[in-house]
Amino acid sequence: MSPKALDYESLNENVKKVQYAVRGELYLRASELQKEGKKIIFTNVGNPHALGQKPLTFPRQVVALCQAPFLLDDPNVGLLFPADAIARAKHYLSLTSGGLGAYSDSRGLPGVRKEVADFIGRRDGYPSDPELIFLTDGASKGVMQILNAIIRGEGDGVLVPVPQYPLYSAAIALFGGSLVPYYLEETANWGLDVADLRQSVAQARRKGITVRAMVIINPGNPTGQCLSAANLREILQFCYQENLVLLGDEVYQQNIYQDERPFISVKKVLMDMGGPMSKEVQLVSFHSVSKGYWGEFHLRVLMLQTVDEIYKIASISLSPNVPAMIFLGLMVNPPKPGDISYDQFVRESKEILESLRRRARIMTDGFNSCRNVVCNFTEGAMYSFPQIRLPPRAIEAAKKAGKVPDVFYCLKLLEATGISTVPGSGFGQKEGVFHLRTTILPAEEDMPAIMASFKKFNDEFMEQYEDHRGYSRM
Amino acid sequence: MSPKALDYESLNENVKKVQYAVRGELYLRASELQKEGKKIIFTNVGNPHALGQKPLTFPRQVVALCQAPFLLDDPNVGLLFPADAIARAKHYLSLTSGGLGAYSDSRGLPGVRKEVADFIGRRDGYPSDPELIFLTDGASKGVMQILNAIIRGEGDGVLVPVPQYPLYSAAIALFGGSLVPYYLEETANWGLDVADLRQSVAQARRKGITVRAMVIINPGNPTGQCLSAANLREILQFCYQENLVLLGDEVYQQNIYQDERPFISVKKVLMDMGGPMSKEVQLVSFHSVSKGYWGEFHLRVLMLQTVDEIYKIASISLSPNVPAMIFLGLMVNPPKPGDISYDQFVRESKEILESLRRRARIMTDGFNSCRNVVCNFTEGAMYSFPQIRLPPRAIEAAKKAGKVPDVFYCLKLLEATGISTVPGSGFGQKEGVFHLRTTILPAEEDMPAIMASFKKFNDEFMEQYEDHRGYSRM
């Protein structure tokens, strides 16, 4: 019998590579355990609504009315919806060309792109051109389209932070390009050293790779840091000198859990620098309604902004979904003081963000109270990325079991506690250093128990594998 | 000054190729004319709601309630929503893991996949396994993922009908594969000849191409035909012999405008054939809630079904949007006799489908009444694809203007009448034969005026360019 037309052997090699990165052993094992009836605490993906976070009321009211526009003609509509939600629904419906079921312009509804540009203008203090705003269905799609346009083959390299969010490694593999890693410095609060960047580029060049673009993730995923203005200036200078397209992944810009280091957009830093540079650096930055504290994950509209015309080329196949664009409009243009829904909107937003801030603190403190665990505070985004200092005997045991050491640790954690994390090796890390990533999203009231359960497991694990003749027992 | 990091020159060549196919001259010119204030009749894309089609009430009620689940606790909800919509909303919310804002299983909500499998079972008379159903965000995404998995390089070929929907040529170009055309026979009502298929494969082989998959579009786009069971049997036999993955694009299966040749799914035909073949042919078929008479274009969930395990591999990055999955559930599981909303739902559906049937007839008859125009009846889908027999002098004039002849004709049509069509060359056609594609979607009451305007333009055009010494003036 002949082999199947499409079997694993005959699959596109680039597609095979992508899968290995995404479908981790931890995820599979957690699913198995769940099927067997074990209670799993899924902290492996940031999925707030699945963990009990309630949606914000006002945006949901507006989108529900847009979904069912005949309600607007119903004399009873005011019994279920406040007047400002009704007015907003009418506003957004007037921006569409046939309601939520009609195609929009391929770059998104012009009226919403205008609202996004106004938001960027207010945020940065520099006007933003709606013609350079593109709405796409989700971060992955936007990032993949720009990388697809850039990457022509193995000879094209993209600088990606390590640790990084696997979307980047996956997309670069899929398009057959070369990932050029640069390391974030854990002891410098996951900041980035431009000297290290230069070295990465030089190394890539020696291998015949032309570095064409650079990715930054700010606030960091999985690392949770906010990049400083000084750091962003160095990065922009570097991209200018090296003639790189800069991709600024800023999807967590509204999730900030401290006041010392606020989020600053790379666009603002570039504009502040002024001069010819501010016109010549090709910057594409990403924001999303699906990330951030809204947590509306089904609504993956992305906004791209770019100081160049490159996206005219990449925009052709885009046709973002309309309800998601309305959520985006509401995100950049929320209820204002004096609006009927203002107080409720602010109260709900504050509750979520303040609780996340407390949870970030509980988690960091919890990790730092554990034996051989050190963890930077989650300044932004929604992840904690503690370093787990595995004793040599644990590393040996992992090797014997045929596992990467942090996978070995995370599997044991999963089996013992039901906490489903992602091993640091899934994001990349320096040789011989190990991490795991959790979200900070479990319900606040569950957090102390989860951290106690983690500590119990971890400290027993360390007890078991530590060399009692003195290793790291200071 | 150095060139920009990313300019047109340094773009990925495969991406450049894709754009040429998608961004047509006609579309650009129509947009320009619209900006200048000319009234444009957009029949270039199937966008029913933009042309005035009202959404079906029941699905919109259910999804609005799911968007705003707090309404379900409101004592006044019954004043705006019927009881069956409320029950359905509760049902679908119970299938999610945290409402519309939470990630679902990467293959889609298990409960909706079950409803889809039941629908396929009822449709075909053979049970369908929910484990083989994958929900994706839109037809393009599903088709592109499977083609991405199949195509390893230029040496991999995919059989695609000519004329075809440009998604296929675009995706094959993007992934760097080879499109192997097979021609649909216009005089045989756009049917397909297996002898011609064999010839296409043999020709490809001589060029060193391994044909690995075949695409069929049924009902046809842009050609509007329904494939017969006999034709589908031949195709399946051919795929079995040649060891090809068969991609069955069946997104228009509910849009049928005649009774003689109903839609038959390729899955049913395969199952009817039985034997080892029915187990060994790798079939992936596509359906969508965004196409068809629902016309919910923002809701591009696709359902894939496959008699093989290949999609386990391709499913990893899928995370379909939840409101769209609920629309899909409602499409495969509409109100039943006895339900409060049943009569309204049936009435609304019938109104749309019967009007489309009349419009298909008005359009075909209109085209066939024009000089040098012949047009097969639109049996299904939502397009009309008349052949325009251009006189030699028109072809010459086009050449002088530097235009492909059907582009030349369609541009003149656009300028004269505002009717924005797509030239047949965008879909592929036999050498020396010319077409255009329109949708049958303009409002029924506008149809006679549109066809009169077309006829006036066409007949004058023919008068102008015909050789009055006798060419085709019988």
PDB file of C-alpha atoms in Angstrom, chain A residues 1-13 15 19 22-23 27 45-51 53 55-58 60-61 63-71 74 76-77 79-81 97-106 137 141 146-152 156 165 174-175 212 243-245 279-282 291 295-300 307-310 312-317 319-323 327, chain B residues 1-13 15 19 22-23 27 45-51 53 55-58 60-61 63-71 74 76-77 79-81 97-106 137 141 146-152 156 165 174-175 212 243-245 279-282 291 295-300 307-310 312-317 319-323 327:
ATOM      1  CA  MET A   1       0.000   0.000   0.000  1.00  0.00           C
ATOM      2  CA  SER A   2       1.254   3.445  -0.866  1.00  0.00           C
ATOM      3  CA  PRO A   3       1.792   5.929   1.945  1.00  0.00           C
ATOM      4  CA  LYS A   4      -0.967   8.478   2.581  1.00  0.00           C
ATOM      5  CA  ALA A   5      -1.003  11.597   0.434  1.00  0.00           C
ATOM      6  CA  LEU A   6      -0.214  13.617   3.519  1.00  0.00           C
ATOM      7  CA  ASP A   7       1.448  11.954   6.466  1.00  0.00           C
ATOM      8  CA  TYR A   8       3.890  13.183   9.046  1.00  0.00           C
ATOM      9  CA  GLU A   9       6.851  12.321   6.836  1.00  0.00           C
ATOM     10  CA  SER A  10       5.637  14.426   3.935  1.00  0.00           C
ATOM     11  CA  LEU A  11       4.654  17.474   5.983  1.00  0.00           C
ATOM     12  CA  ASN A  12       6.298  20.811   5.309  1.00  0.00           C
ATOM     13  CA  GLU A  13       9.427  20.823   7.520  1.00  0.00           C
ATOM     14  CA  VAL A  15       5.401  23.490   9.879  1.00  0.00           C
ATOM     15  CA  GLN A  19       4.637  22.508  16.254  1.00  0.00           C
ATOM     16  CA  VAL A  22       3.985  25.250  20.640  1.00  0.00           C
ATOM     17  CA  ARG A  23       2.702  21.879  21.786  1.00  0.00           C
ATOM     18  CA  TYR A  27       0.203  21.073  28.233  1.00  0.00           C
ATOM     19  CA  VAL A  45      -2.011  30.801  29.185  1.00  0.00           C
ATOM     20  CA  GLY A  46      -3.331  34.208  30.093  1.00  0.00           C
ATOM     21  CA  ASN A  47      -7.069  33.553  29.951  1.00  0.00           C
ATOM     22  CA  PRO A  48      -8.648  35.832  32.595  1.00  0.00           C
ATOM     23  CA  HIS A  49     -12.318  35.167  31.873  1.00  0.00           C
ATOM     24  CA  ALA A  50     -11.777  31.416  32.146  1.00  0.00           C
ATOM     25  CA  LEU A  51     -10.427  32.039  35.646  1.00  0.00           C
ATOM     26  CA  GLN A  53     -12.728  37.615  35.716  1.00  0.00           C
ATOM     27  CA  PRO A  55     -16.221  41.242  31.527  1.00  0.00           C
ATOM     28  CA  LEU A  56     -16.549  45.027  31.752  1.00  0.00           C
ATOM     29  CA  THR A  57     -20.245  45.890  31.498  1.00  0.00           C
ATOM     30  CA  PHE A  58     -20.308  48.929  29.213  1.00  0.00           C
ATOM     31  CA  ARG A  60     -20.537  44.353  26.372  1.00  0.00           C
ATOM     32  CA  GLN A  61     -23.738  46.421  26.403  1.00  0.00           C
ATOM     33  CA  VAL A  63     -21.600  45.344  21.352  1.00  0.00           C
ATOM     34  CA  ALA A  64     -24.772  43.423  22.289  1.00  0.00           C
ATOM     35  CA  LEU A  65     -26.847  46.312  20.916  1.00  0.00           C
ATOM     36  CA  CYS A  66     -24.770  46.394  17.738  1.00  0.00           C
ATOM     37  CA  GLN A  67     -25.295  42.632  17.344  1.00  0.00           C
ATOM     38  CA  ALA A  68     -29.045  43.054  17.648  1.00  0.00           C
ATOM     39  CA  PRO A  69     -29.686  46.511  16.128  1.00  0.00           C
ATOM     40  CA  PHE A  70     -33.457  45.875  16.045  1.00  0.00           C
ATOM     41  CA  LEU A  71     -33.374  46.330  19.836  1.00  0.00           C
ATOM     42  CA  ASP A  74     -37.779  48.546  20.742  1.00  0.00           C
ATOM     43  CA  ASN A  76     -38.354  48.756  26.061  1.00  0.00           C
ATOM     44  CA  VAL A  77     -34.652  49.037  25.219  1.00  0.00           C
ATOM     45  CA  LEU A  79     -35.185  49.086  30.572  1.00  0.00           C
ATOM     46  CA  LEU A  80     -32.146  46.920  29.843  1.00  0.00           C
ATOM     47  CA  PHE A  81     -29.557  49.353  28.506  1.00  0.00           C
ATOM     48  CA  SER A  97     -21.370  49.833   6.040  1.00  0.00           C
ATOM     49  CA  GLY A  98     -24.245  47.496   6.830  1.00  0.00           C
ATOM     50  CA  GLY A  99     -23.885  46.560  10.477  1.00  0.00           C
ATOM     51  CA  LEU A 100     -21.757  43.863  12.034  1.00  0.00           C
ATOM     52  CA  GLY A 101     -22.332  41.384   9.232  1.00  0.00           C
ATOM     53  CA  ALA A 102     -20.722  43.414   6.455  1.00  0.00           C
ATOM     54  CA  TYR A 103     -17.127  43.503   5.325  1.00  0.00           C
ATOM     55  CA  SER A 104     -15.292  46.641   6.289  1.00  0.00           C
ATOM     56  CA  ASP A 105     -12.415  48.351   4.557  1.00  0.00           C
ATOM     57  CA  SER A 106      -9.516  45.903   4.524  1.00  0.00           C
ATOM     58  CA  ASP A 137      -7.703  39.950  13.597  1.00  0.00           C
ATOM     59  CA  LYS A 141      -1.975  37.608  12.415  1.00  0.00           C
ATOM     60  CA  ILE A 146       4.813  41.717   8.758  1.00  0.00           C
ATOM     61  CA  LEU A 147       7.338  38.905   9.318  1.00  0.00           C
ATOM     62  CA  ASN A 148       6.098  37.151   6.206  1.00  0.00           C
ATOM     63  CA  ALA A 149       6.727  40.326   4.229  1.00  0.00           C
ATOM     64  CA  ILE A 150      10.230  40.734   5.651  1.00  0.00           C
ATOM     65  CA  ILE A 151      11.569  37.180   5.570  1.00  0.00           C
ATOM     66  CA  ARG A 152      12.732  35.960   2.171  1.00  0.00           C
ATOM     67  CA  ASP A 156      17.147  37.046   6.691  1.00  0.00           C
ATOM     68  CA  TYR A 165       6.955  34.887  23.567  1.00  0.00           C
ATOM     69  CA  LEU A 174       7.263  28.989   9.654  1.00  0.00           C
ATOM     70  CA  PHE A 175       8.546  31.513   7.133  1.00  0.00           C
ATOM     71  CA  ARG A 212      16.574  42.953   8.986  1.00  0.00           C
ATOM     72  CA  ASN A 243      18.804  49.836   9.389  1.00  0.00           C
ATOM     73  CA  LEU A 244      16.359  47.476  11.095  1.00  0.00           C
ATOM     74  CA  VAL A 245      12.577  47.457  11.106  1.00  0.00           C
ATOM     75  CA  LYS A 279      11.390  60.013  10.225  1.00  0.00           C
ATOM     76  CA  GLU A 280      13.614  57.201   9.065  1.00  0.00           C
ATOM     77  CA  VAL A 281      13.296  54.432  11.618  1.00  0.00           C
ATOM     78  CA  GLN A 282      10.677  51.971  10.404  1.00  0.00           C
ATOM     79  CA  LYS A 291      -4.767  41.491  25.920  1.00  0.00           C
ATOM     80  CA  GLY A 295      -9.247  40.229  28.802  1.00  0.00           C
ATOM     81  CA  GLU A 296     -11.614  39.955  25.849  1.00  0.00           C
ATOM     82  CA  PHE A 297      -9.738  37.135  24.241  1.00  0.00           C
ATOM     83  CA  HIS A 298     -12.121  36.417  21.468  1.00  0.00           C
ATOM     84  CA  LEU A 299     -11.656  39.945  20.237  1.00  0.00           C
ATOM     85  CA  ARG A 300      -8.252  39.881  18.864  1.00  0.00           C
ATOM     86  CA  VAL A 307       5.938  55.674  10.635  1.00  0.00           C
ATOM     87  CA  ASP A 308       6.346  54.327   7.160  1.00  0.00           C
ATOM     88  CA  GLU A 309       4.300  53.156   4.223  1.00  0.00           C
ATOM     89  CA  ILE A 310       5.316  49.532   4.446  1.00  0.00           C
ATOM     90  CA  LYS A 312       0.155  49.502   2.669  1.00  0.00           C
ATOM     91  CA  ILE A 313       1.696  46.439   1.118  1.00  0.00           C
ATOM     92  CA  ALA A 314       0.865  44.044   3.905  1.00  0.00           C
ATOM     93  CA  SER A 315      -2.697  45.216   4.403  1.00  0.00           C
ATOM     94  CA  ILE A 316      -4.314  43.663   1.422  1.00  0.00           C
ATOM     95  CA  SER A 317      -5.600  40.456   2.867  1.00  0.00           C
ATOM     96  CA  SER A 319     -10.455  42.084   6.879  1.00  0.00           C
ATOM     97  CA  PRO A 320     -10.814  42.435  10.633  1.00  0.00           C
ATOM     98  CA  ASN A 321     -13.977  41.321  12.372  1.00  0.00           C
ATOM     99  CA  VAL A 322     -16.386  44.125  13.110  1.00  0.00           C
ATOM    100  CA  PRO A 323     -17.525  43.422  16.720  1.00  0.00           C
ATOM    101  CA  PHE A 327     -14.540  46.779  21.339  1.00  0.00           C
TER     102      PHE A 327
ATOM    103  CA  MET B   1      21.468  57.416   2.282  1.00  0.00           C
ATOM    104  CA  SER B   2      20.954  53.713   2.679  1.00  0.00           C
ATOM    105  CA  PRO B   3      17.717  52.186   1.428  1.00  0.00           C
ATOM    106  CA  LYS B   4      14.950  51.585   3.972  1.00  0.00           C
ATOM    107  CA  ALA B   5      15.142  48.433   6.022  1.00  0.00           C
ATOM    108  CA  LEU B   6      12.014  47.229   4.288  1.00  0.00           C
ATOM    109  CA  ASP B   7      11.100  48.630   0.916  1.00  0.00           C
ATOM    110  CA  TYR B   8       9.392  47.146  -2.076  1.00  0.00           C
ATOM    111  CA  GLU B   9      12.681  45.831  -3.445  1.00  0.00           C
ATOM    112  CA  SER B  10      13.506  43.851  -0.320  1.00  0.00           C
ATOM    113  CA  LEU B  11      10.047  42.361   0.184  1.00  0.00           C
ATOM    114  CA  ASN B  12       9.595  38.607   0.178  1.00  0.00           C
ATOM    115  CA  GLU B  13       9.007  37.713  -3.494  1.00  0.00           C
ATOM    116  CA  VAL B  15       4.353  38.083  -0.854  1.00  0.00           C
ATOM    117  CA  GLN B  19      -0.520  41.027  -3.965  1.00  0.00           C
ATOM    118  CA  VAL B  22      -5.530  40.299  -5.045  1.00  0.00           C
ATOM    119  CA  ARG B  23      -5.282  44.020  -5.575  1.00  0.00           C
ATOM    120  CA  TYR B  27     -10.951  47.691  -7.306  1.00  0.00           C
ATOM    121  CA  VAL B  45     -17.248  40.974  -3.436  1.00  0.00           C
ATOM    122  CA  GLY B  46     -20.107  39.021  -1.938  1.00  0.00           C
ATOM    123  CA  ASN B  47     -21.066  41.341   0.904  1.00  0.00           C
ATOM    124  CA  PRO B  48     -24.853  40.936   1.351  1.00  0.00           C
ATOM    125  CA  HIS B  49     -25.342  43.055   4.462  1.00  0.00           C
ATOM    126  CA  ALA B  50     -23.555  45.992   2.848  1.00  0.00           C
ATOM    127  CA  LEU B  51     -26.123  45.794   0.042  1.00  0.00           C
ATOM    128  CA  GLN B  53     -29.716  42.282   3.382  1.00  0.00           C
ATOM    129  CA  PRO B  55     -29.465  39.795   9.430  1.00  0.00           C
ATOM    130  CA  LEU B  56     -31.589  36.870  10.620  1.00  0.00           C
ATOM    131  CA  THR B  57     -33.185  37.868  13.914  1.00  0.00           C
ATOM    132  CA  PHE B  58     -32.878  34.737  16.062  1.00  0.00           C
ATOM    133  CA  ARG B  60     -28.487  37.868  16.514  1.00  0.00           C
ATOM    134  CA  GLN B  61     -30.707  37.704  19.601  1.00  0.00           C
ATOM    135  CA  VAL B  63     -25.399  36.168  20.356  1.00  0.00           C
ATOM    136  CA  ALA B  64     -26.397  39.553  21.821  1.00  0.00           C
ATOM    137  CA  LEU B  65     -27.471  37.768  25.011  1.00  0.00           C
ATOM    138  CA  CYS B  66     -24.218  35.816  25.130  1.00  0.00           C
ATOM    139  CA  GLN B  67     -22.300  39.088  24.707  1.00  0.00           C
ATOM    140  CA  ALA B  68     -24.148  40.628  27.631  1.00  0.00           C
ATOM    141  CA  PRO B  69     -24.847  37.630  29.921  1.00  0.00           C
ATOM    142  CA  PHE B  70     -25.876  39.964  32.781  1.00  0.00           C
ATOM    143  CA  LEU B  71     -29.085  40.600  30.784  1.00  0.00           C
ATOM    144  CA  ASP B  74     -32.504  41.128  34.381  1.00  0.00           C
ATOM    145  CA  ASN B  76     -37.037  42.711  32.020  1.00  0.00           C
ATOM    146  CA  VAL B  77     -35.129  40.459  29.612  1.00  0.00           C
ATOM    147  CA  LEU B  79     -39.593  42.155  27.152  1.00  0.00           C
ATOM    148  CA  LEU B  80     -36.835  42.294  24.531  1.00  0.00           C
ATOM    149  CA  PHE B  81     -35.992  38.657  23.885  1.00  0.00           C
ATOM    150  CA  SER B  97     -15.352  28.061  29.759  1.00  0.00           C
ATOM    151  CA  GLY B  98     -15.917  31.608  30.943  1.00  0.00           C
ATOM    152  CA  GLY B  99     -18.228  33.223  28.416  1.00  0.00           C
ATOM    153  CA  LEU B 100     -17.364  34.885  25.132  1.00  0.00           C
ATOM    154  CA  GLY B 101     -14.162  36.434  26.426  1.00  0.00           C
ATOM    155  CA  ALA B 102     -12.342  33.196  27.235  1.00  0.00           C
ATOM    156  CA  TYR B 103     -10.150  31.069  25.015  1.00  0.00           C
ATOM    157  CA  SER B 104     -11.739  27.845  23.909  1.00  0.00           C
ATOM    158  CA  ASP B 105     -10.112  24.552  23.058  1.00  0.00           C
ATOM    159  CA  SER B 106      -7.819  25.178  20.097  1.00  0.00           C
ATOM    160  CA  ASP B 137     -11.449  31.777  12.076  1.00  0.00           C
ATOM    161  CA  LYS B 141      -7.234  30.631   7.508  1.00  0.00           C
ATOM    162  CA  ILE B 146      -3.775  22.921   5.276  1.00  0.00           C
ATOM    163  CA  LEU B 147      -1.925  24.186   2.187  1.00  0.00           C
ATOM    164  CA  ASN B 148       0.926  25.377   4.381  1.00  0.00           C
ATOM    165  CA  ALA B 149       1.192  21.884   5.838  1.00  0.00           C
ATOM    166  CA  ILE B 150       1.186  20.249   2.393  1.00  0.00           C
ATOM    167  CA  ILE B 151       3.469  22.531   0.401  1.00  0.00           C
ATOM    168  CA  ARG B 152       7.179  22.037   0.986  1.00  0.00           C
ATOM    169  CA  ASP B 156       4.742  20.283  -4.659  1.00  0.00           C
ATOM    170  CA  TYR B 165     -11.400  31.671  -6.367  1.00  0.00           C
ATOM    171  CA  LEU B 174       2.586  32.551  -0.681  1.00  0.00           C
ATOM    172  CA  PHE B 175       3.837  29.131   0.369  1.00  0.00           C
ATOM    173  CA  ARG B 212      -0.152  16.284  -3.823  1.00  0.00           C
ATOM    174  CA  ASN B 243      -2.959   9.595  -3.894  1.00  0.00           C
ATOM    175  CA  LEU B 244      -4.077  13.209  -3.536  1.00  0.00           C
ATOM    176  CA  VAL B 245      -5.495  15.048  -0.553  1.00  0.00           C
ATOM    177  CA  LYS B 279     -11.326   4.953   4.343  1.00  0.00           C
ATOM    178  CA  GLU B 280      -8.206   5.886   2.442  1.00  0.00           C
ATOM    179  CA  VAL B 281      -9.009   9.055   0.539  1.00  0.00           C
ATOM    180  CA  GLN B 282      -7.834  12.028   2.593  1.00  0.00           C
ATOM    181  CA  LYS B 291     -20.832  32.513   3.474  1.00  0.00           C
ATOM    182  CA  GLY B 295     -24.191  36.536   5.086  1.00  0.00           C
ATOM    183  CA  GLU B 296     -22.609  37.085   8.491  1.00  0.00           C
ATOM    184  CA  PHE B 297     -19.287  38.079   7.099  1.00  0.00           C
ATOM    185  CA  HIS B 298     -17.637  39.057  10.298  1.00  0.00           C
ATOM    186  CA  LEU B 299     -18.194  35.543  11.551  1.00  0.00           C
ATOM    187  CA  ARG B 300     -15.759  33.588   9.610  1.00  0.00           C
ATOM    188  CA  VAL B 307     -11.561  11.327   7.224  1.00  0.00           C
ATOM    189  CA  ASP B 308      -8.010  11.271   8.425  1.00  0.00           C
ATOM    190  CA  GLU B 309      -5.907  12.360  11.351  1.00  0.00           C
ATOM    191  CA  ILE B 310      -3.906  14.949   9.489  1.00  0.00           C
ATOM    192  CA  LYS B 312      -4.406  16.950  14.536  1.00  0.00           C
ATOM    193  CA  ILE B 313      -1.125  18.351  13.314  1.00  0.00           C
ATOM    194  CA  ALA B 314      -2.482  21.510  11.776  1.00  0.00           C
ATOM    195  CA  SER B 315      -4.789  22.421  14.632  1.00  0.00           C
ATOM    196  CA  ILE B 316      -2.316  23.719  17.103  1.00  0.00           C
ATOM    197  CA  SER B 317      -2.418  27.409  16.423  1.00  0.00           C
ATOM    198  CA  SER B 319      -8.212  29.467  18.512  1.00  0.00           C
ATOM    199  CA  PRO B 320     -11.474  30.398  16.840  1.00  0.00           C
ATOM    200  CA  ASN B 321     -13.492  33.323  18.080  1.00  0.00           C
ATOM    201  CA  VAL B 322     -16.330  32.374  20.357  1.00  0.00           C
ATOM    202  CA  PRO B 323     -19.275  34.513  19.112  1.00  0.00           C
ATOM    203  CA  PHE B 327     -23.436  31.569  15.177  1.00  0.00           C
TER     204      PHE B 327
END
